[in-house]
Amino acid sequence: MNFKLNPKLSQKIAYAVLFLSTILVIIPVLIIVFNIVKNGYSAISWEFLTTMPKDGMRAGGILPAILGTLSIVLCAIMITLPVGVCAAIYLNEYAKDNLLTRIIKLAIVNLAGVPSVVYGLFGLGIFVMLLGCGVSIIAGALTLSIMELPVIITTARGALNSVPYAFREASWSLGVSRWQTIRHIVLPNALPGIMTGAILSIARISGETAPILFTAAAFYVPHLPKSMFDQVMALPYHLYIISTQIPNMPKNIIFGTALVLLMLVLSMSLIAIVARIYFRKIRKW
Amino acid sequence: MVDKIKVNNLCCFYGGKEVISSLNINVVKNEILSIIGPSNSGKTSFLRTLNRMNDMNVNFSRKGNIFLDDENIFDMNPENLRKRVGMLFAMPIPLPMSIYDNISYAPKRLGIASNRNMDEVVEKSLRDSSLWDEVKDRLNSSAIKLSGGQQQRLCIARILAIEPEVILFDEPCSGLDPISTAKVEEAMLKLKEKYTIVLVTNNVKQASRVGTRTAFFLMGELVEIDNTAKLFVSPRDKRTGDYITGRFG
């Protein structure tokens, strides 16, 4: 049998399939957000955000977890951003295409593919035990920063690449050195892209649980972190504990905690989007 | 007549393919040497070798030597060389900053002028490139907003600010309208008094208008070089004659 679809019908089917696939992407996000907001908003209050947990975490606030996550993440980005940007500059502006460069690039790709729990174990072995940082903010931050390095390098290289090559040539042709060209022409113009990548990285690592599981996070700490070498509570890990380890946990606190984590991550992404729009507007070429 | 640049048996290769074969040519001080020839004749490759912009290309290699005032340019620091041999590209490339900053950029980096006399350097460079009157009231506005011809003259001013000895023009008017072209040519003729100029152009008429001497390149070889008037009136080689009368190219 010679079966052939009417071209108008096939066009309609193709359109429907593509459109439905797009809708399918949005639906889970909407359900997740709706579910969390519906069950969690009643827990959100000023007190919830600014006090210590009480009654074996069944009441009170989640301040130490918020502060713990913020301090780990800020430390991590302060370590990974300079190193990652410098590496990206080297790879993009200086490195010749030889064996070493290819090995480095391969390593970066592989680093990005390592499961996050492996980073956690690596951090436990190297930072917590070998270097003697103990389970602490600094050990968790170092682990997260190594995990985020390939992402930072990749986005920074993209930003550097987006600066037209002609600008570099114009600068070199005036006798300006390569480093001065990078410092005064390439970096200022790549900065918006680098910053956007950094903010998105912050958002991503705020929600990571496995890397900090063995390296920074604690079940419960009765005081706020005082130094880099303190154990801390962290939002993602805290969420895991209260939803699985504590009996008779009020549901709205679990969802409230999830809501806080979600808002933290979403607001970071929002800042990144706004920053990108702003920088695109003031871009001069 | 003093030779500013002397080229000895220069061969250039891109990835093993020869684009310039055993070239011997000289550039006299304070002349405009125009180089004409069809595309792929090695004109631009030659120009980019003169200030070693080709060094950035990993596929590029060369044999032979080039002397600037009897100093081998391949023994020099490329940054020092480019400070002495400025280059203007085919497309105007204003840097994404203000007109003023475009010109003060290189002198600042190279430490040529202090901040105190930077205003003088900027004004003088703009006057010498015949742009001052058009932009003197908006030095702090973005250079990207200038018209194509103004941008190209800004790029000339930017080169003048570092006080080079030689200026290389790589088809500087290929994207410009006739009036802008006339202004750039006018600037070029004025510059001849102080600088030595090598001009690569696809426009044969332009070579005849501004060139002191003209060289004809074909397939990576120098076919003929002579005083512009003589080359255009009575070329020795038949291929030169065919090219300038528009029979090929």
Short mmCIF file of C-alpha atoms in Angstrom, two decimals:
data_model
loop_
_atom_site.label_atom_id
_atom_site.label_comp_id
_atom_site.label_asym_id
_atom_site.label_seq_id
_atom_site.Cartn_x
_atom_site.Cartn_y
_atom_site.Cartn_z
CA MET A 1 0.00 0.00 0.00
CA ASN A 2 1.35 3.33 -0.93
CA PHE A 3 0.55 5.46 2.09
CA LYS A 4 1.39 9.12 1.87
CA LEU A 5 0.42 11.89 4.27
CA ASN A 6 -1.27 14.95 2.99
CA PRO A 7 1.39 17.73 3.32
CA LYS A 8 -1.05 20.04 5.09
CA LEU A 9 -1.87 17.33 7.61
CA SER A 10 1.77 16.47 8.22
CA GLN A 11 2.51 20.14 8.79
CA LYS A 12 -0.25 20.25 11.40
CA ILE A 13 1.01 17.12 13.14
CA ALA A 14 4.60 18.39 13.21
CA TYR A 15 3.44 21.72 14.62
CA ALA A 16 1.36 19.99 17.30
CA VAL A 17 4.22 17.72 18.37
CA LEU A 18 6.70 20.58 18.59
CA PHE A 19 4.27 22.81 20.46
CA LEU A 20 3.31 20.08 22.95
CA SER A 21 6.96 19.31 23.63
CA THR A 22 7.51 22.95 24.49
CA ILE A 23 4.50 22.96 26.80
CA LEU A 24 5.81 19.79 28.45
CA VAL A 25 8.94 21.69 29.43
CA ILE A 26 6.95 24.33 31.29
CA ILE A 27 4.42 22.11 33.06
CA PRO A 28 6.73 20.41 35.58
CA VAL A 29 8.28 23.75 36.53
CA LEU A 30 4.87 25.26 37.12
CA ILE A 31 3.69 22.28 39.16
CA ILE A 32 6.81 22.27 41.31
CA VAL A 33 6.67 25.99 41.99
CA PHE A 34 2.92 25.93 42.60
CA ASN A 35 3.16 22.95 44.95
CA ILE A 36 5.99 24.45 46.97
CA VAL A 37 4.37 27.87 47.23
CA LYS A 38 0.98 26.41 48.14
CA ASN A 39 2.33 24.22 50.94
CA GLY A 40 5.13 26.47 52.11
CA TYR A 41 3.98 30.07 52.09
CA SER A 42 2.27 29.74 55.47
CA ALA A 43 5.64 29.02 57.11
CA ILE A 44 7.34 32.09 55.71
CA SER A 45 7.62 34.90 58.19
CA TRP A 46 10.25 37.32 59.38
CA GLU A 47 10.79 35.07 62.36
CA PHE A 48 11.27 32.00 60.13
CA LEU A 49 14.05 33.76 58.24
CA THR A 50 15.83 35.31 61.21
CA THR A 51 15.79 32.90 64.16
CA MET A 52 17.38 29.64 65.21
CA PRO A 53 15.49 26.33 64.94
CA LYS A 54 13.66 25.14 68.04
CA ASP A 55 12.11 21.86 69.29
CA GLY A 56 14.49 19.61 67.37
CA MET A 57 13.98 21.80 64.30
CA ARG A 58 10.22 21.29 64.34
CA ALA A 59 9.68 24.98 65.04
CA GLY A 60 11.56 28.27 64.93
CA GLY A 61 13.53 29.55 61.99
CA ILE A 62 16.21 28.50 59.54
CA LEU A 63 18.65 31.38 59.89
CA PRO A 64 21.77 29.23 60.42
CA ALA A 65 21.02 27.23 57.27
CA ILE A 66 20.56 30.38 55.20
CA LEU A 67 23.74 31.95 56.55
CA GLY A 68 25.63 28.68 56.12
CA THR A 69 24.65 28.33 52.48
CA LEU A 70 25.44 31.98 51.77
CA SER A 71 28.88 31.80 53.38
CA ILE A 72 29.85 28.56 51.61
CA VAL A 73 28.65 29.81 48.25
CA LEU A 74 30.27 33.25 48.53
CA CYS A 75 33.58 31.68 49.58
CA ALA A 76 33.37 29.21 46.71
CA ILE A 77 32.71 31.86 44.07
CA MET A 78 35.52 34.06 45.45
CA ILE A 79 37.91 31.16 44.92
CA THR A 80 36.61 29.80 41.63
CA LEU A 81 35.97 33.08 39.78
CA PRO A 82 39.53 34.49 39.72
CA VAL A 83 41.11 31.11 38.99
CA GLY A 84 38.55 30.26 36.33
CA VAL A 85 38.78 33.64 34.60
CA CYS A 86 42.59 33.54 34.58
CA ALA A 87 42.53 30.04 33.11
CA ALA A 88 40.01 31.13 30.50
CA ILE A 89 42.18 34.11 29.55
CA TYR A 90 45.20 31.85 29.20
CA LEU A 91 43.34 29.28 27.10
CA ASN A 92 41.62 31.85 24.92
CA GLU A 93 44.24 34.55 24.48
CA TYR A 94 47.63 32.90 24.90
CA ALA A 95 47.54 29.12 24.53
CA LYS A 96 48.76 27.72 21.24
CA ASP A 97 46.99 24.68 19.89
CA ASN A 98 49.36 21.97 21.13
CA LEU A 99 49.23 18.76 23.13
CA LEU A 100 49.21 20.50 26.51
CA THR A 101 46.32 22.76 25.55
CA ARG A 102 44.37 19.83 24.22
CA ILE A 103 44.93 17.87 27.43
CA ILE A 104 43.78 20.85 29.49
CA LYS A 105 40.65 21.27 27.40
CA LEU A 106 39.90 17.55 27.68
CA ALA A 107 40.37 17.75 31.45
CA ILE A 108 37.92 20.63 31.67
CA VAL A 109 35.29 18.75 29.70
CA ASN A 110 35.75 15.68 31.89
CA LEU A 111 35.73 17.73 35.06
CA ALA A 112 32.30 19.03 34.08
CA GLY A 113 31.03 15.47 33.68
CA VAL A 114 32.10 14.13 37.09
CA PRO A 115 29.08 13.39 39.33
CA SER A 116 28.80 15.82 42.21
CA VAL A 117 28.95 13.12 44.90
CA VAL A 118 32.41 12.23 43.61
CA TYR A 119 33.47 15.82 44.24
CA GLY A 120 32.09 15.39 47.74
CA LEU A 121 34.28 12.34 48.36
CA PHE A 122 37.26 14.10 46.77
CA GLY A 123 36.72 17.08 49.06
CA LEU A 124 36.48 14.77 52.05
CA GLY A 125 39.73 13.08 51.16
CA ILE A 126 41.76 16.14 50.16
CA PHE A 127 40.46 19.19 52.02
CA VAL A 128 38.84 17.69 55.11
CA MET A 129 41.41 15.00 55.87
CA LEU A 130 44.67 15.54 53.99
CA LEU A 131 44.84 19.32 54.34
CA GLY A 132 43.20 19.18 57.76
CA CYS A 133 40.50 21.77 57.18
CA GLY A 134 38.02 19.51 58.94
CA VAL A 135 34.35 19.58 58.06
CA SER A 136 34.12 23.34 57.57
CA ILE A 137 32.99 26.26 55.43
CA ILE A 138 36.37 26.44 53.74
CA ALA A 139 36.46 22.72 52.88
CA GLY A 140 32.95 22.92 51.42
CA ALA A 141 33.77 26.09 49.51
CA LEU A 142 36.94 24.56 48.03
CA THR A 143 35.02 21.46 46.96
CA LEU A 144 32.26 23.51 45.34
CA SER A 145 34.78 25.79 43.66
CA ILE A 146 36.56 22.86 42.02
CA MET A 147 33.22 21.52 40.87
CA GLU A 148 32.23 24.87 39.39
CA LEU A 149 35.59 25.60 37.74
CA PRO A 150 34.79 24.04 34.36
CA VAL A 151 31.52 25.96 34.12
CA ILE A 152 33.20 29.26 34.98
CA ILE A 153 36.01 28.59 32.48
CA THR A 154 33.56 27.70 29.73
CA THR A 155 31.31 30.75 30.22
CA ALA A 156 34.31 33.07 30.60
CA ARG A 157 35.82 31.74 27.36
CA GLY A 158 32.49 32.35 25.64
CA ALA A 159 32.49 35.93 26.91
CA LEU A 160 36.10 36.50 25.80
CA ASN A 161 35.34 35.02 22.40
CA SER A 162 32.42 37.39 21.93
CA VAL A 163 34.80 40.37 21.92
CA PRO A 164 35.57 40.92 18.22
CA TYR A 165 39.03 39.78 17.16
CA ALA A 166 39.38 43.06 15.23
CA PHE A 167 39.57 44.99 18.52
CA ARG A 168 42.60 42.95 19.52
CA GLU A 169 44.25 43.45 16.13
CA ALA A 170 43.60 47.19 16.26
CA SER A 171 45.21 47.35 19.67
CA TRP A 172 48.22 45.20 18.73
CA SER A 173 48.77 47.19 15.58
CA LEU A 174 49.34 50.28 17.76
CA GLY A 175 52.22 48.58 19.54
CA VAL A 176 50.16 47.79 22.63
CA SER A 177 51.22 44.52 24.26
CA ARG A 178 49.04 41.46 24.49
CA TRP A 179 48.50 41.79 28.22
CA GLN A 180 47.60 45.49 27.99
CA THR A 181 45.18 44.64 25.22
CA ILE A 182 43.55 42.00 27.40
CA ARG A 183 43.50 44.30 30.42
CA HIS A 184 42.13 47.40 28.69
CA ILE A 185 40.15 46.13 25.69
CA VAL A 186 39.18 42.48 26.02
CA LEU A 187 38.35 42.19 29.72
CA PRO A 188 36.18 45.32 30.05
CA ASN A 189 34.12 44.18 27.08
CA ALA A 190 33.89 40.58 28.27
CA LEU A 191 33.02 41.50 31.85
CA PRO A 192 29.21 41.45 31.44
CA GLY A 193 29.31 37.90 30.09
CA ILE A 194 31.71 36.77 32.78
CA MET A 195 29.53 38.31 35.51
CA THR A 196 26.38 36.67 34.14
CA GLY A 197 28.13 33.30 34.15
CA ALA A 198 29.32 33.87 37.70
CA ILE A 199 25.84 34.74 38.99
CA LEU A 200 24.34 31.67 37.33
CA SER A 201 27.09 29.56 38.91
CA ILE A 202 26.22 30.98 42.32
CA ALA A 203 22.61 29.99 41.73
CA ARG A 204 23.65 26.49 40.69
CA ILE A 205 25.98 25.75 43.58
CA SER A 206 23.54 27.18 46.16
CA GLY A 207 21.38 24.13 45.62
CA GLU A 208 24.14 21.50 45.56
CA THR A 209 23.91 18.94 48.34
CA ALA A 210 26.31 16.10 47.63
CA PRO A 211 29.58 18.11 47.54
CA ILE A 212 28.92 19.71 50.92
CA LEU A 213 27.46 16.57 52.50
CA PHE A 214 30.85 15.30 53.71
CA THR A 215 32.77 18.54 53.67
CA ALA A 216 30.79 21.33 55.30
CA ALA A 217 27.25 20.55 56.33
CA ALA A 218 26.16 19.59 59.81
CA PHE A 219 22.94 18.07 61.08
CA TYR A 220 22.48 20.78 63.65
CA VAL A 221 24.72 23.55 64.95
CA PRO A 222 23.38 25.44 67.95
CA HIS A 223 25.20 28.68 67.08
CA LEU A 224 25.87 30.80 64.00
CA PRO A 225 29.17 30.21 62.12
CA LYS A 226 32.04 32.19 63.63
CA SER A 227 34.99 31.32 61.40
CA MET A 228 35.92 29.67 58.13
CA PHE A 229 36.71 26.47 59.97
CA ASP A 230 33.28 26.03 61.54
CA GLN A 231 30.79 23.40 60.50
CA VAL A 232 27.59 24.97 59.29
CA MET A 233 24.05 24.07 58.47
CA ALA A 234 23.17 24.50 54.80
CA LEU A 235 19.77 24.88 53.16
CA PRO A 236 19.82 21.91 50.76
CA TYR A 237 21.15 19.52 53.40
CA HIS A 238 18.83 20.93 56.04
CA LEU A 239 15.94 20.30 53.68
CA TYR A 240 17.03 16.72 53.23
CA ILE A 241 17.27 16.18 56.99
CA ILE A 242 13.94 17.68 57.94
CA SER A 243 12.09 15.83 55.22
CA THR A 244 13.57 12.38 55.92
CA GLN A 245 15.23 12.16 59.32
CA ILE A 246 12.89 13.89 61.75
CA PRO A 247 9.55 12.33 62.66
CA ASN A 248 6.42 14.49 63.00
CA MET A 249 7.96 17.33 61.06
CA PRO A 250 5.33 20.00 60.25
CA LYS A 251 4.80 19.92 56.50
CA ASN A 252 4.71 23.67 56.05
CA ILE A 253 8.21 24.07 57.49
CA ILE A 254 9.59 21.55 54.99
CA PHE A 255 7.96 23.33 52.10
CA GLY A 256 8.80 26.72 53.56
CA THR A 257 12.46 25.76 53.61
CA ALA A 258 12.21 24.54 50.02
CA LEU A 259 10.55 27.82 49.10
CA VAL A 260 13.38 29.84 50.64
CA LEU A 261 15.97 27.80 48.74
CA LEU A 262 13.98 28.16 45.53
CA MET A 263 13.64 31.92 45.95
CA LEU A 264 17.36 32.22 46.65
CA VAL A 265 18.24 30.39 43.43
CA LEU A 266 15.58 32.09 41.33
CA SER A 267 16.51 35.57 42.52
CA MET A 268 20.13 34.90 41.53
CA SER A 269 19.02 33.87 38.06
CA LEU A 270 16.81 36.92 37.88
CA ILE A 271 19.73 39.18 38.78
CA ALA A 272 21.74 37.48 36.02
CA ILE A 273 19.00 38.09 33.47
CA VAL A 274 18.55 41.74 34.45
CA ALA A 275 22.31 42.27 34.38
CA ARG A 276 22.54 40.74 30.93
CA ILE A 277 19.78 42.97 29.57
CA TYR A 278 21.38 46.02 31.14
CA PHE A 279 24.85 45.28 29.79
CA ARG A 280 23.48 44.53 26.34
CA LYS A 281 21.84 47.92 26.33
CA ILE A 282 24.96 49.88 27.22
CA ARG A 283 27.21 47.84 24.92
CA LYS A 284 28.91 50.24 22.57
CA TRP A 285 29.32 48.12 19.46
CA MET B 1 66.71 59.04 -1.74
CA VAL B 2 67.05 57.05 1.45
CA ASP B 3 65.58 53.58 1.76
CA LYS B 4 63.32 53.37 4.80
CA ILE B 5 62.45 49.72 4.29
CA LYS B 6 64.45 47.12 2.41
CA VAL B 7 63.09 43.65 1.68
CA ASN B 8 65.56 40.87 0.89
CA ASN B 9 64.33 37.66 -0.73
CA LEU B 10 61.14 37.46 1.30
CA CYS B 11 59.07 34.29 0.93
CA CYS B 12 55.82 33.90 2.89
CA PHE B 13 53.76 30.78 3.46
CA TYR B 14 50.34 30.07 4.88
CA GLY B 15 50.21 26.45 5.96
CA GLY B 16 52.93 25.49 3.48
CA LYS B 17 51.35 27.30 0.54
CA GLU B 18 53.60 30.01 -0.86
CA VAL B 19 51.82 33.36 -1.06
CA ILE B 20 54.87 35.57 -1.66
CA SER B 21 57.88 34.25 -3.54
CA SER B 22 61.36 35.76 -3.24
CA LEU B 23 60.30 39.38 -3.08
CA ASN B 24 62.90 42.15 -3.28
CA ILE B 25 61.52 45.63 -2.87
CA ASN B 26 62.43 48.87 -1.17
CA VAL B 27 60.37 51.71 0.27
CA VAL B 28 61.90 55.17 0.03
CA LYS B 29 61.64 57.61 2.92
CA ASN B 30 58.67 60.00 2.68
CA GLU B 31 57.14 58.40 -0.37
CA ILE B 32 53.78 56.79 -0.87
CA LEU B 33 54.40 53.38 -2.35
CA SER B 34 51.15 52.05 -3.79
CA ILE B 35 50.83 48.34 -4.29
CA ILE B 36 48.22 47.21 -6.79
CA GLY B 37 47.23 43.78 -8.03
CA PRO B 38 44.29 41.42 -8.15
CA SER B 39 43.12 39.63 -5.02
CA ASN B 40 45.31 36.74 -3.85
CA SER B 41 48.39 38.43 -5.25
CA GLY B 42 50.02 38.68 -1.80
CA LYS B 43 49.60 42.44 -1.27
CA THR B 44 47.98 42.25 2.13
CA SER B 45 50.18 39.35 3.24
CA PHE B 46 53.20 41.52 2.44
CA LEU B 47 51.76 44.46 4.37
CA ARG B 48 50.97 42.34 7.40
CA THR B 49 54.50 40.96 7.34
CA LEU B 50 55.96 44.48 7.44
CA ASN B 51 54.67 45.07 10.97
CA ARG B 52 54.61 41.38 11.91
CA MET B 53 50.86 41.18 12.42
CA ASN B 54 51.21 37.78 10.75
CA ASP B 55 53.07 36.53 13.84
CA MET B 56 49.67 35.97 15.44
CA ASN B 57 48.74 33.49 12.73
CA VAL B 58 50.05 30.02 13.63
CA ASN B 59 49.94 28.85 10.01
CA PHE B 60 52.21 31.64 8.86
CA SER B 61 55.91 31.16 8.18
CA ARG B 62 58.48 33.09 6.16
CA LYS B 63 62.00 33.14 4.83
CA GLY B 64 64.15 36.15 4.03
CA ASN B 65 64.56 39.43 5.83
CA ILE B 66 63.12 42.91 6.08
CA PHE B 67 65.20 45.87 7.24
CA LEU B 68 63.79 49.02 8.77
CA ASP B 69 66.59 51.61 8.82
CA ASP B 70 69.12 48.77 8.48
CA GLU B 71 67.65 46.97 11.48
CA ASN B 72 66.20 43.51 10.87
CA ILE B 73 62.56 43.66 11.94
CA PHE B 74 62.51 39.96 12.79
CA ASP B 75 65.14 40.62 15.48
CA MET B 76 63.08 43.41 16.98
CA ASN B 77 60.47 43.21 19.70
CA PRO B 78 57.17 43.11 17.74
CA GLU B 79 55.59 45.73 20.01
CA ASN B 80 58.44 48.16 19.41
CA LEU B 81 58.23 47.45 15.69
CA ARG B 82 54.49 48.15 15.56
CA LYS B 83 54.98 51.38 17.44
CA ARG B 84 57.27 52.48 14.58
CA VAL B 85 55.20 50.89 11.79
CA GLY B 86 51.52 51.70 12.26
CA MET B 87 48.77 49.98 10.33
CA LEU B 88 45.35 51.03 9.06
CA PHE B 89 42.96 48.18 8.29
CA ALA B 90 40.50 47.81 5.43
CA MET B 91 37.49 48.16 7.68
CA PRO B 92 37.64 51.02 10.18
CA ILE B 93 37.93 49.53 13.66
CA PRO B 94 37.12 52.16 16.26
CA LEU B 95 37.59 50.77 19.75
CA PRO B 96 34.37 50.75 21.80
CA MET B 97 35.13 53.94 23.72
CA SER B 98 34.95 57.71 23.20
CA ILE B 99 36.70 59.57 20.37
CA TYR B 100 39.16 61.07 22.85
CA ASP B 101 39.91 57.71 24.48
CA ASN B 102 40.41 56.04 21.10
CA ILE B 103 43.30 58.39 20.43
CA SER B 104 44.74 58.58 23.94
CA TYR B 105 44.53 54.79 24.33
CA ALA B 106 47.85 53.80 22.77
CA PRO B 107 49.94 56.80 23.99
CA LYS B 108 48.76 56.07 27.52
CA ARG B 109 49.64 52.38 27.30
CA LEU B 110 53.01 53.07 25.68
CA GLY B 111 53.78 55.93 28.05
CA ILE B 112 54.34 58.39 25.20
CA ALA B 113 52.43 61.37 26.55
CA SER B 114 51.71 62.35 30.11
CA ASN B 115 48.15 63.14 31.07
CA ARG B 116 48.97 66.83 31.04
CA ASN B 117 49.78 67.11 27.35
CA MET B 118 47.35 64.39 26.23
CA ASP B 119 44.88 67.08 25.09
CA GLU B 120 47.54 68.47 22.75
CA VAL B 121 48.36 65.03 21.36
CA VAL B 122 44.67 64.33 20.69
CA GLU B 123 44.09 67.69 19.01
CA LYS B 124 47.22 67.47 16.86
CA SER B 125 46.45 63.92 15.74
CA LEU B 126 42.90 64.86 14.81
CA ARG B 127 44.06 67.96 12.92
CA ASP B 128 46.65 65.99 10.98
CA SER B 129 44.03 63.45 9.93
CA SER B 130 41.63 66.26 8.88
CA LEU B 131 38.99 65.21 11.41
CA TRP B 132 39.35 67.88 14.09
CA ASP B 133 36.76 70.32 12.76
CA GLU B 134 34.10 67.64 12.53
CA VAL B 135 34.50 66.20 16.03
CA LYS B 136 36.02 68.94 18.22
CA ASP B 137 32.70 69.54 20.01
CA ARG B 138 31.98 65.91 20.81
CA LEU B 139 35.27 64.33 21.78
CA ASN B 140 33.59 62.44 24.60
CA SER B 141 30.89 60.81 22.51
CA SER B 142 31.25 57.25 21.30
CA ALA B 143 33.53 56.64 18.33
CA ILE B 144 31.16 53.97 17.05
CA LYS B 145 28.61 56.66 16.16
CA LEU B 146 30.89 58.33 13.61
CA SER B 147 30.31 57.70 9.90
CA GLY B 148 32.50 55.19 8.07
CA GLY B 149 34.81 57.82 6.60
CA GLN B 150 35.13 59.62 9.92
CA GLN B 151 35.90 56.34 11.65
CA GLN B 152 38.67 55.63 9.17
CA ARG B 153 40.20 59.08 9.72
CA LEU B 154 39.87 58.50 13.47
CA CYS B 155 41.88 55.33 13.01
CA ILE B 156 44.51 57.37 11.16
CA ALA B 157 44.57 59.89 14.02
CA ARG B 158 45.01 57.00 16.44
CA ILE B 159 48.09 55.88 14.55
CA LEU B 160 49.50 59.42 14.37
CA ALA B 161 49.20 59.73 18.15
CA ILE B 162 51.95 57.14 18.61
CA GLU B 163 54.20 59.02 16.16
CA PRO B 164 55.23 56.12 13.95
CA GLU B 165 57.80 56.35 11.14
CA VAL B 166 55.95 54.23 8.59
CA ILE B 167 52.19 53.86 8.09
CA LEU B 168 50.71 50.87 6.29
CA PHE B 169 47.33 51.35 4.62
CA ASP B 170 45.50 48.13 3.82
CA GLU B 171 42.82 49.02 1.25
CA PRO B 172 41.72 51.87 3.50
CA CYS B 173 38.90 53.08 1.27
CA SER B 174 37.31 49.81 0.18
CA GLY B 175 34.21 50.48 2.27
CA LEU B 176 33.96 54.23 1.73
CA ASP B 177 32.01 56.48 -0.61
CA PRO B 178 33.92 58.75 -3.09
CA ILE B 179 33.78 61.86 -0.90
CA SER B 180 35.07 60.05 2.18
CA THR B 181 37.70 58.44 -0.03
CA ALA B 182 38.83 61.87 -1.23
CA LYS B 183 39.18 63.03 2.38
CA VAL B 184 41.26 60.00 3.34
CA GLU B 185 43.46 60.51 0.28
CA GLU B 186 43.87 64.17 1.15
CA ALA B 187 44.99 63.16 4.64
CA MET B 188 47.42 60.65 3.11
CA LEU B 189 49.07 63.24 0.86
CA LYS B 190 49.50 65.55 3.84
CA LEU B 191 51.05 62.75 5.88
CA LYS B 192 53.63 61.98 3.21
CA GLU B 193 55.69 64.98 4.32
CA LYS B 194 56.35 63.43 7.71
CA TYR B 195 55.81 59.73 7.27
CA THR B 196 56.66 56.94 4.88
CA ILE B 197 53.53 55.29 3.54
CA VAL B 198 52.84 51.93 1.98
CA LEU B 199 49.38 51.75 0.44
CA VAL B 200 47.74 48.53 -0.69
CA THR B 201 44.74 49.24 -2.86
CA ASN B 202 42.30 47.47 -5.13
CA ASN B 203 41.51 50.78 -6.72
CA VAL B 204 43.96 51.40 -9.58
CA LYS B 205 42.85 55.03 -9.90
CA GLN B 206 43.64 55.63 -6.25
CA ALA B 207 47.18 54.38 -6.81
CA SER B 208 47.57 56.76 -9.75
CA ARG B 209 46.25 59.70 -7.70
CA VAL B 210 48.37 59.37 -4.57
CA GLY B 211 51.27 57.01 -5.29
CA THR B 212 54.80 58.37 -5.61
CA ARG B 213 55.80 54.99 -6.95
CA THR B 214 53.56 52.06 -7.79
CA ALA B 215 54.28 48.34 -7.57
CA PHE B 216 52.26 45.68 -9.36
CA PHE B 217 51.90 42.29 -7.60
CA LEU B 218 50.62 39.17 -9.34
CA MET B 219 50.35 35.68 -7.83
CA GLY B 220 52.82 36.50 -5.05
CA GLU B 221 55.39 38.03 -7.34
CA LEU B 222 56.48 41.60 -7.88
CA VAL B 223 55.93 42.11 -11.61
CA GLU B 224 56.96 45.71 -11.90
CA ILE B 225 57.75 48.78 -9.79
CA ASP B 226 58.26 52.28 -11.12
CA ASN B 227 57.35 55.94 -10.70
CA THR B 228 53.58 56.12 -10.78
CA ALA B 229 53.42 58.36 -13.83
CA LYS B 230 55.77 56.13 -15.77
CA LEU B 231 54.11 52.86 -14.77
CA PHE B 232 50.69 54.07 -15.77
CA VAL B 233 51.77 55.63 -19.05
CA SER B 234 54.30 53.11 -20.31
CA PRO B 235 54.42 49.88 -18.32
CA ARG B 236 57.31 47.62 -19.23
CA ASP B 237 55.46 44.36 -18.61
CA LYS B 238 52.41 43.45 -20.69
CA ARG B 239 50.60 42.02 -17.65
CA THR B 240 50.87 45.38 -15.87
CA GLY B 241 49.38 47.12 -18.85
CA ASP B 242 46.55 44.62 -19.05
CA TYR B 243 45.75 45.06 -15.37
CA ILE B 244 45.75 48.85 -15.23
CA THR B 245 43.67 49.14 -18.36
CA GLY B 246 41.16 46.72 -16.81
CA ARG B 247 41.64 43.79 -19.13
CA PHE B 248 41.77 41.39 -16.13
CA GLY B 249 41.71 41.48 -12.35
#
